[in-house]
Amino acid sequence: PKGTSASDARAVRNKRLALELLLNTLQNCGPVFRASEQLLAAVKSDLCVSLITNSVSPVPKIFGLSLSIFVLLIRNFKDNLKAEIGVFIEQIFLRILQSGNSTYQHKFRVLQVFDKLNTDAQTALLLFLNYDCDVAEKNIFERTIDCLAKISQGKYASSEHSGSIQPEQEQELRLLALSAVVKLMGSIMEWVDRTTPTLDVEGGSDDGEEADPEDASVSSRPAGSPQPATGPALALSSIEGNKRRKAELKQGIALFNQKPKRGVEFFIKNGFVEDNAEAIGRMFRDPVMEGLDKTAIGDYLGEPHE
């Protein structure tokens, strides 16, 4: 009916105006406003929920505004929105890119977001540190790069996407995904060159003066870097330790899903769980262990144990 159509159009205009006002506010707010606890609470409880709803809107302008706001949230509030950013990337953006049901316009806009984010090396590196180097989190950064690489290599040429993606559109998406990966590599290399002191072959500085190791340590740490104050060497060691621990966890989960008893022995040996029934039971309910196959858990619980 005509009245219903007019009402829907009015609702879209109101939603668009509200999102434009939010975008303008976040673009022009200063550090004091961004540090407000009331603002952060409103962003977490209201804005993020609204963005999740509008980020799958069939209206291109609404969808585009939601993505633009999300980019600002990552850049300006990433320290306070770790959980929310992970949900956006994994549950919204990657699903849109991987789904055979999402439209070309949605895929293109999401790739534009990654293309824009990848120009900032620190944002990308913080995603890596916050998720891929945290045993309790999923490998968001790795999955994102893997998804972009597959798209650039022709993922949308498969039959799964043939109904929604035309050949010329598939070519545009491949180029945009490749551009995002190239920009990420370029921004990281530029960041490394900018934050690493230039030393000559003898180990001195490029102006002939002897380099102070302590000064080099300070100068090589970028502003806002997540590295702790104890020095970059210790920070790097911690990152490598977390990644190694996460790789061990992944290895243990894969082993458990094939041979449950040997998997539990692996977890005990590597310190993921204590050697008692109560601790093992808690491990099966731990969100970190969500990759454990439920059938394998049942098989283990059904086996006799000493």
mmCIF file of C-alpha atoms in Angstrom:
data_model
loop_
_atom_site.group_PDB
_atom_site.id
_atom_site.type_symbol
_atom_site.label_atom_id
_atom_site.label_comp_id
_atom_site.label_asym_id
_atom_site.label_seq_id
_atom_site.Cartn_x
_atom_site.Cartn_y
_atom_site.Cartn_z
ATOM 1 C CA PRO A 1 0.000 0.000 0.000
ATOM 2 C CA LYS A 2 1.001 3.572 -0.667
ATOM 3 C CA GLY A 3 0.882 4.570 3.007
ATOM 4 C CA THR A 4 3.151 1.719 4.024
ATOM 5 C CA SER A 5 5.652 2.597 1.290
ATOM 6 C CA ALA A 6 5.746 6.247 2.392
ATOM 7 C CA SER A 7 6.232 5.166 6.007
ATOM 8 C CA ASP A 8 9.135 2.900 5.046
ATOM 9 C CA ALA A 9 10.793 5.683 3.056
ATOM 10 C CA ARG A 10 10.423 8.036 6.029
ATOM 11 C CA ALA A 11 11.975 5.451 8.352
ATOM 12 C CA VAL A 12 14.947 5.029 5.990
ATOM 13 C CA ARG A 13 15.447 8.811 5.817
ATOM 14 C CA ASN A 14 15.331 9.075 9.610
ATOM 15 C CA LYS A 15 17.805 6.231 10.012
ATOM 16 C CA ARG A 16 20.115 7.740 7.407
ATOM 17 C CA LEU A 17 20.031 11.149 9.123
ATOM 18 C CA ALA A 18 20.756 9.582 12.513
ATOM 19 C CA LEU A 19 23.737 7.640 11.139
ATOM 20 C CA GLU A 20 25.078 10.740 9.375
ATOM 21 C CA LEU A 21 24.883 12.708 12.627
ATOM 22 C CA LEU A 22 26.685 9.930 14.493
ATOM 23 C CA LEU A 23 29.370 9.742 11.815
ATOM 24 C CA ASN A 24 29.905 13.510 11.890
ATOM 25 C CA THR A 25 30.089 13.500 15.706
ATOM 26 C CA LEU A 26 32.680 10.731 15.809
ATOM 27 C CA GLN A 27 34.731 12.364 13.051
ATOM 28 C CA ASN A 28 34.986 15.671 14.901
ATOM 29 C CA CYS A 29 35.116 14.652 18.565
ATOM 30 C CA GLY A 30 38.290 15.369 20.512
ATOM 31 C CA PRO A 31 40.302 13.195 22.919
ATOM 32 C CA VAL A 32 38.408 14.379 25.998
ATOM 33 C CA PHE A 33 35.078 13.439 24.445
ATOM 34 C CA ARG A 34 36.433 10.063 23.292
ATOM 35 C CA ALA A 35 37.660 9.307 26.810
ATOM 36 C CA SER A 36 34.229 9.914 28.356
ATOM 37 C CA GLU A 37 32.958 6.873 30.263
ATOM 38 C CA GLN A 38 29.370 7.788 29.393
ATOM 39 C CA LEU A 39 30.228 7.835 25.686
ATOM 40 C CA LEU A 40 32.020 4.499 25.870
ATOM 41 C CA ALA A 41 29.073 2.950 27.700
ATOM 42 C CA ALA A 42 26.648 4.278 25.059
ATOM 43 C CA VAL A 43 28.876 3.011 22.231
ATOM 44 C CA LYS A 44 29.006 -0.480 23.741
ATOM 45 C CA SER A 45 25.358 -0.795 24.762
ATOM 46 C CA ASP A 46 23.571 1.049 21.949
ATOM 47 C CA LEU A 47 25.743 2.052 18.991
ATOM 48 C CA CYS A 48 27.408 -1.332 18.443
ATOM 49 C CA VAL A 49 24.050 -3.121 18.532
ATOM 50 C CA SER A 50 22.642 -0.622 16.025
ATOM 51 C CA LEU A 51 25.634 -1.040 13.721
ATOM 52 C CA ILE A 52 25.312 -4.823 13.756
ATOM 53 C CA THR A 53 21.692 -4.468 12.617
ATOM 54 C CA ASN A 54 22.400 -1.830 9.971
ATOM 55 C CA SER A 55 25.554 -3.479 8.636
ATOM 56 C CA VAL A 56 23.380 -6.058 6.869
ATOM 57 C CA SER A 57 20.822 -3.536 5.619
ATOM 58 C CA PRO A 58 19.720 -3.948 1.975
ATOM 59 C CA VAL A 59 19.785 -0.139 1.636
ATOM 60 C CA PRO A 60 23.259 0.722 0.268
ATOM 61 C CA LYS A 61 23.478 4.143 1.945
ATOM 62 C CA ILE A 62 22.548 2.748 5.376
ATOM 63 C CA PHE A 63 25.015 -0.091 4.984
ATOM 64 C CA GLY A 64 27.777 2.266 3.844
ATOM 65 C CA LEU A 65 27.262 4.692 6.736
ATOM 66 C CA SER A 66 27.380 1.825 9.224
ATOM 67 C CA LEU A 67 30.703 0.654 7.819
ATOM 68 C CA SER A 68 32.132 4.183 7.928
ATOM 69 C CA ILE A 69 31.192 4.479 11.596
ATOM 70 C CA PHE A 70 32.762 1.108 12.296
ATOM 71 C CA VAL A 71 36.073 2.263 10.772
ATOM 72 C CA LEU A 72 36.076 5.266 13.106
ATOM 73 C CA LEU A 73 35.346 3.034 16.105
ATOM 74 C CA ILE A 74 38.331 0.837 15.275
ATOM 75 C CA ARG A 75 40.650 3.818 14.894
ATOM 76 C CA ASN A 76 39.453 5.864 17.875
ATOM 77 C CA PHE A 77 38.119 3.312 20.384
ATOM 78 C CA LYS A 78 40.037 0.095 19.649
ATOM 79 C CA ASP A 79 41.487 -0.044 23.171
ATOM 80 C CA ASN A 80 38.000 -0.187 24.700
ATOM 81 C CA LEU A 81 36.088 -2.262 22.142
ATOM 82 C CA LYS A 82 38.149 -5.432 21.797
ATOM 83 C CA ALA A 83 35.201 -7.836 22.081
ATOM 84 C CA GLU A 84 32.907 -5.747 19.878
ATOM 85 C CA ILE A 85 35.489 -5.326 17.095
ATOM 86 C CA GLY A 86 36.097 -9.074 17.053
ATOM 87 C CA VAL A 87 32.360 -9.724 16.654
ATOM 88 C CA PHE A 88 32.096 -7.230 13.794
ATOM 89 C CA ILE A 89 34.996 -8.652 11.831
ATOM 90 C CA GLU A 90 34.232 -12.330 12.382
ATOM 91 C CA GLN A 91 30.438 -12.437 12.475
ATOM 92 C CA ILE A 92 29.620 -9.647 10.009
ATOM 93 C CA PHE A 93 32.443 -8.779 7.629
ATOM 94 C CA LEU A 94 34.018 -12.185 7.069
ATOM 95 C CA ARG A 95 30.605 -13.822 6.773
ATOM 96 C CA ILE A 96 29.574 -11.301 4.123
ATOM 97 C CA LEU A 97 32.753 -11.953 2.155
ATOM 98 C CA GLN A 98 32.480 -15.736 2.454
ATOM 99 C CA SER A 99 28.735 -16.124 1.911
ATOM 100 C CA GLY A 100 27.339 -17.036 -1.474
ATOM 101 C CA ASN A 101 24.114 -15.190 -0.585
ATOM 102 C CA SER A 102 25.516 -11.705 0.070
ATOM 103 C CA THR A 103 25.390 -9.224 -2.809
ATOM 104 C CA TYR A 104 28.213 -7.750 -4.809
ATOM 105 C CA GLN A 105 27.540 -4.317 -3.254
ATOM 106 C CA HIS A 106 27.913 -5.694 0.284
ATOM 107 C CA LYS A 107 31.121 -7.531 -0.572
ATOM 108 C CA PHE A 108 32.561 -4.484 -2.315
ATOM 109 C CA ARG A 109 31.831 -2.176 0.646
ATOM 110 C CA VAL A 110 33.382 -4.605 3.133
ATOM 111 C CA LEU A 111 36.524 -4.903 1.010
ATOM 112 C CA GLN A 112 36.689 -1.105 0.934
ATOM 113 C CA VAL A 113 36.710 -1.127 4.746
ATOM 114 C CA PHE A 114 39.661 -3.526 4.856
ATOM 115 C CA ASP A 115 41.392 -1.529 2.115
ATOM 116 C CA LYS A 116 41.053 1.599 4.273
ATOM 117 C CA LEU A 117 42.056 -0.062 7.549
ATOM 118 C CA ASN A 118 45.148 -1.625 5.997
ATOM 119 C CA THR A 119 46.673 1.783 5.320
ATOM 120 C CA ASP A 120 47.300 2.060 9.069
ATOM 121 C CA ALA A 121 49.924 -0.462 10.193
ATOM 122 C CA GLN A 122 49.334 0.078 13.914
ATOM 123 C CA THR A 123 45.642 -0.764 13.605
ATOM 124 C CA ALA A 124 46.474 -3.996 11.774
ATOM 125 C CA LEU A 125 49.215 -4.893 14.263
ATOM 126 C CA LEU A 126 46.907 -4.264 17.215
ATOM 127 C CA LEU A 127 44.371 -6.642 15.680
ATOM 128 C CA PHE A 128 47.145 -9.229 15.462
ATOM 129 C CA LEU A 129 48.232 -8.641 19.075
ATOM 130 C CA ASN A 130 44.719 -8.495 20.534
ATOM 131 C CA TYR A 131 43.388 -11.609 18.831
ATOM 132 C CA ASP A 132 45.974 -13.829 17.154
ATOM 133 C CA CYS A 133 48.414 -13.522 20.090
ATOM 134 C CA ASP A 134 45.720 -14.126 22.726
ATOM 135 C CA VAL A 135 45.144 -17.786 23.561
ATOM 136 C CA ALA A 136 41.535 -17.036 24.528
ATOM 137 C CA GLU A 137 40.720 -15.316 21.208
ATOM 138 C CA LYS A 138 40.316 -16.495 17.634
ATOM 139 C CA ASN A 139 42.855 -15.725 14.912
ATOM 140 C CA ILE A 140 40.897 -12.778 13.497
ATOM 141 C CA PHE A 141 43.863 -11.188 11.738
ATOM 142 C CA GLU A 142 44.992 -14.473 10.161
ATOM 143 C CA ARG A 143 41.468 -15.291 8.979
ATOM 144 C CA THR A 144 41.069 -11.829 7.484
ATOM 145 C CA ILE A 145 44.313 -12.031 5.504
ATOM 146 C CA ASP A 146 43.466 -15.581 4.402
ATOM 147 C CA CYS A 147 40.031 -14.435 3.195
ATOM 148 C CA LEU A 148 41.489 -11.466 1.276
ATOM 149 C CA ALA A 149 44.111 -13.717 -0.311
ATOM 150 C CA LYS A 150 41.493 -16.234 -1.455
ATOM 151 C CA ILE A 151 39.341 -13.494 -2.963
ATOM 152 C CA SER A 152 42.318 -12.010 -4.823
ATOM 153 C CA GLN A 153 43.047 -15.481 -6.223
ATOM 154 C CA GLY A 154 39.545 -15.942 -7.634
ATOM 155 C CA LYS A 155 37.335 -17.269 -4.830
ATOM 156 C CA TYR A 156 34.240 -15.704 -6.403
ATOM 157 C CA ALA A 157 34.765 -17.570 -9.657
ATOM 158 C CA SER A 158 33.446 -20.716 -7.947
ATOM 159 C CA SER A 159 29.928 -21.998 -8.585
ATOM 160 C CA GLU A 160 28.880 -21.030 -5.045
ATOM 161 C CA HIS A 161 28.991 -17.347 -5.998
ATOM 162 C CA SER A 162 28.134 -17.576 -9.693
ATOM 163 C CA GLY A 163 24.504 -16.594 -9.113
ATOM 164 C CA SER A 164 25.271 -13.324 -7.308
ATOM 165 C CA ILE A 165 28.652 -12.275 -8.752
ATOM 166 C CA GLN A 166 29.128 -11.499 -12.447
ATOM 167 C CA PRO A 167 32.541 -12.039 -14.084
ATOM 168 C CA GLU A 168 33.320 -8.317 -14.337
ATOM 169 C CA GLN A 169 32.251 -7.819 -10.708
ATOM 170 C CA GLU A 170 34.418 -10.740 -9.642
ATOM 171 C CA GLN A 171 37.399 -9.069 -11.304
ATOM 172 C CA GLU A 172 36.749 -5.813 -9.409
ATOM 173 C CA LEU A 173 36.536 -7.660 -6.101
ATOM 174 C CA ARG A 174 39.783 -9.512 -6.826
ATOM 175 C CA LEU A 175 41.594 -6.244 -7.523
ATOM 176 C CA LEU A 176 40.220 -4.586 -4.392
ATOM 177 C CA ALA A 177 41.177 -7.549 -2.187
ATOM 178 C CA LEU A 178 44.666 -7.573 -3.685
ATOM 179 C CA SER A 179 44.934 -3.829 -3.102
ATOM 180 C CA ALA A 180 44.054 -4.329 0.577
ATOM 181 C CA VAL A 181 46.792 -6.949 1.017
ATOM 182 C CA VAL A 182 49.381 -4.833 -0.820
ATOM 183 C CA LYS A 183 48.517 -1.750 1.266
ATOM 184 C CA LEU A 184 48.867 -3.757 4.454
ATOM 185 C CA MET A 185 52.331 -5.009 3.502
ATOM 186 C CA GLY A 186 53.361 -1.525 2.413
ATOM 187 C CA SER A 187 52.109 0.154 5.592
ATOM 188 C CA ILE A 188 53.864 -2.401 7.807
ATOM 189 C CA MET A 189 57.148 -1.988 5.934
ATOM 190 C CA GLU A 190 56.840 1.788 6.172
ATOM 191 C CA TRP A 191 56.092 1.531 9.901
ATOM 192 C CA VAL A 192 59.127 -0.725 10.447
ATOM 193 C CA ASP A 193 61.398 1.660 8.518
ATOM 194 C CA ARG A 194 60.054 4.626 10.465
ATOM 195 C CA THR A 195 60.394 3.069 13.918
ATOM 196 C CA THR A 196 63.680 1.147 13.500
ATOM 197 C CA PRO A 197 66.910 3.137 13.991
ATOM 198 C CA THR A 198 69.345 3.052 11.079
ATOM 199 C CA LEU A 199 72.640 1.399 12.084
ATOM 200 C CA ASP A 200 75.851 1.013 10.085
ATOM 201 C CA VAL A 201 77.758 -2.221 9.593
ATOM 202 C CA GLU A 202 79.817 -1.646 12.749
ATOM 203 C CA GLY A 203 76.690 -1.270 14.837
ATOM 204 C CA GLY A 204 76.907 2.512 15.216
ATOM 205 C CA SER A 205 74.385 5.139 14.181
ATOM 206 C CA ASP A 206 74.406 6.614 10.713
ATOM 207 C CA ASP A 207 75.926 9.900 11.931
ATOM 208 C CA GLY A 208 79.083 8.187 13.180
ATOM 209 C CA GLU A 209 78.227 8.391 16.879
ATOM 210 C CA GLU A 210 78.069 5.277 18.994
ATOM 211 C CA ALA A 211 74.487 4.178 19.476
ATOM 212 C CA ASP A 212 73.166 3.891 23.021
ATOM 213 C CA PRO A 213 71.250 0.585 23.313
ATOM 214 C CA GLU A 214 68.816 2.184 25.737
ATOM 215 C CA ASP A 215 68.140 5.099 23.381
ATOM 216 C CA ALA A 216 67.645 2.689 20.486
ATOM 217 C CA SER A 217 65.143 0.753 22.557
ATOM 218 C CA VAL A 218 63.134 3.883 23.267
ATOM 219 C CA SER A 219 63.303 5.276 19.735
ATOM 220 C CA SER A 220 62.187 2.009 18.154
ATOM 221 C CA ARG A 221 58.921 1.959 20.115
ATOM 222 C CA PRO A 222 56.160 3.859 18.271
ATOM 223 C CA ALA A 223 53.730 6.151 20.033
ATOM 224 C CA GLY A 224 50.764 4.203 21.274
ATOM 225 C CA SER A 225 52.535 0.864 20.840
ATOM 226 C CA PRO A 226 51.131 -1.991 22.939
ATOM 227 C CA GLN A 227 54.644 -3.044 23.950
ATOM 228 C CA PRO A 228 55.265 -2.927 27.705
ATOM 229 C CA ALA A 229 57.733 -0.527 29.279
ATOM 230 C CA THR A 230 60.232 -3.317 30.010
ATOM 231 C CA GLY A 231 61.590 -3.115 26.474
ATOM 232 C CA PRO A 232 60.890 -4.365 22.952
ATOM 233 C CA ALA A 233 62.954 -7.517 23.336
ATOM 234 C CA LEU A 234 60.824 -8.738 26.228
ATOM 235 C CA ALA A 235 57.650 -7.713 24.404
ATOM 236 C CA LEU A 236 58.689 -9.692 21.323
ATOM 237 C CA SER A 237 59.489 -12.689 23.497
ATOM 238 C CA SER A 238 56.046 -12.456 25.082
ATOM 239 C CA ILE A 239 54.338 -12.265 21.680
ATOM 240 C CA GLU A 240 56.267 -15.264 20.399
ATOM 241 C CA GLY A 241 55.412 -17.165 23.576
ATOM 242 C CA ASN A 242 51.699 -16.419 23.183
ATOM 243 C CA LYS A 243 51.719 -17.499 19.541
ATOM 244 C CA ARG A 244 53.571 -20.682 20.413
ATOM 245 C CA ARG A 245 51.093 -21.387 23.212
ATOM 246 C CA LYS A 246 48.190 -20.832 20.850
ATOM 247 C CA ALA A 247 49.740 -23.165 18.270
ATOM 248 C CA GLU A 248 50.088 -25.840 20.968
ATOM 249 C CA LEU A 249 46.430 -25.392 21.879
ATOM 250 C CA LYS A 250 45.395 -25.801 18.238
ATOM 251 C CA GLN A 251 47.579 -28.896 17.962
ATOM 252 C CA GLY A 252 46.028 -30.357 21.103
ATOM 253 C CA ILE A 253 42.484 -29.747 19.883
ATOM 254 C CA ALA A 254 43.242 -31.439 16.552
ATOM 255 C CA LEU A 255 44.797 -34.394 18.390
ATOM 256 C CA PHE A 256 41.848 -34.682 20.780
ATOM 257 C CA ASN A 257 39.335 -34.708 17.924
ATOM 258 C CA GLN A 258 41.186 -37.675 16.406
ATOM 259 C CA LYS A 259 42.240 -39.507 19.583
ATOM 260 C CA PRO A 260 40.521 -38.071 22.682
ATOM 261 C CA LYS A 261 42.633 -39.870 25.273
ATOM 262 C CA ARG A 262 45.914 -38.819 23.695
ATOM 263 C CA GLY A 263 44.565 -35.292 23.340
ATOM 264 C CA VAL A 264 43.861 -35.026 27.067
ATOM 265 C CA GLU A 265 47.333 -36.389 27.802
ATOM 266 C CA PHE A 266 48.733 -33.671 25.534
ATOM 267 C CA PHE A 267 46.782 -30.948 27.374
ATOM 268 C CA ILE A 268 48.013 -32.247 30.752
ATOM 269 C CA LYS A 269 51.622 -32.518 29.592
ATOM 270 C CA ASN A 270 51.634 -28.961 28.231
ATOM 271 C CA GLY A 271 49.945 -27.410 31.247
ATOM 272 C CA PHE A 272 46.541 -26.610 29.778
ATOM 273 C CA VAL A 273 44.715 -28.645 32.432
ATOM 274 C CA GLU A 274 45.473 -30.370 35.701
ATOM 275 C CA ASP A 275 45.485 -34.146 35.887
ATOM 276 C CA ASN A 276 42.172 -34.674 37.668
ATOM 277 C CA ALA A 277 38.604 -35.368 36.570
ATOM 278 C CA GLU A 278 37.156 -32.089 37.859
ATOM 279 C CA ALA A 279 39.686 -29.956 35.983
ATOM 280 C CA ILE A 280 39.210 -31.961 32.784
ATOM 281 C CA GLY A 281 35.458 -31.513 33.080
ATOM 282 C CA ARG A 282 35.897 -27.744 33.401
ATOM 283 C CA MET A 283 38.191 -27.788 30.378
ATOM 284 C CA PHE A 284 35.436 -29.265 28.201
ATOM 285 C CA ARG A 285 33.197 -26.279 29.116
ATOM 286 C CA ASP A 286 35.912 -23.665 28.631
ATOM 287 C CA PRO A 287 35.152 -21.330 25.655
ATOM 288 C CA VAL A 288 38.843 -21.523 24.701
ATOM 289 C CA MET A 289 38.248 -25.198 23.900
ATOM 290 C CA GLU A 290 35.268 -24.606 21.620
ATOM 291 C CA GLY A 291 37.046 -26.440 18.802
ATOM 292 C CA LEU A 292 36.744 -29.752 20.638
ATOM 293 C CA ASP A 293 34.423 -32.111 18.809
ATOM 294 C CA LYS A 294 31.371 -32.998 20.918
ATOM 295 C CA THR A 295 31.396 -36.574 19.664
ATOM 296 C CA ALA A 296 35.038 -36.895 20.702
ATOM 297 C CA ILE A 297 34.156 -35.497 24.144
ATOM 298 C CA GLY A 298 31.421 -38.116 24.451
ATOM 299 C CA ASP A 299 33.822 -40.862 23.410
ATOM 300 C CA TYR A 300 36.337 -39.758 26.047
ATOM 301 C CA LEU A 301 33.743 -39.575 28.804
ATOM 302 C CA GLY A 302 32.495 -43.033 27.854
ATOM 303 C CA GLU A 303 35.935 -44.614 28.115
ATOM 304 C CA PRO A 304 37.078 -46.216 31.385
ATOM 305 C CA HIS A 305 39.712 -44.125 33.196
ATOM 306 C CA GLU A 306 42.032 -45.079 36.000
#
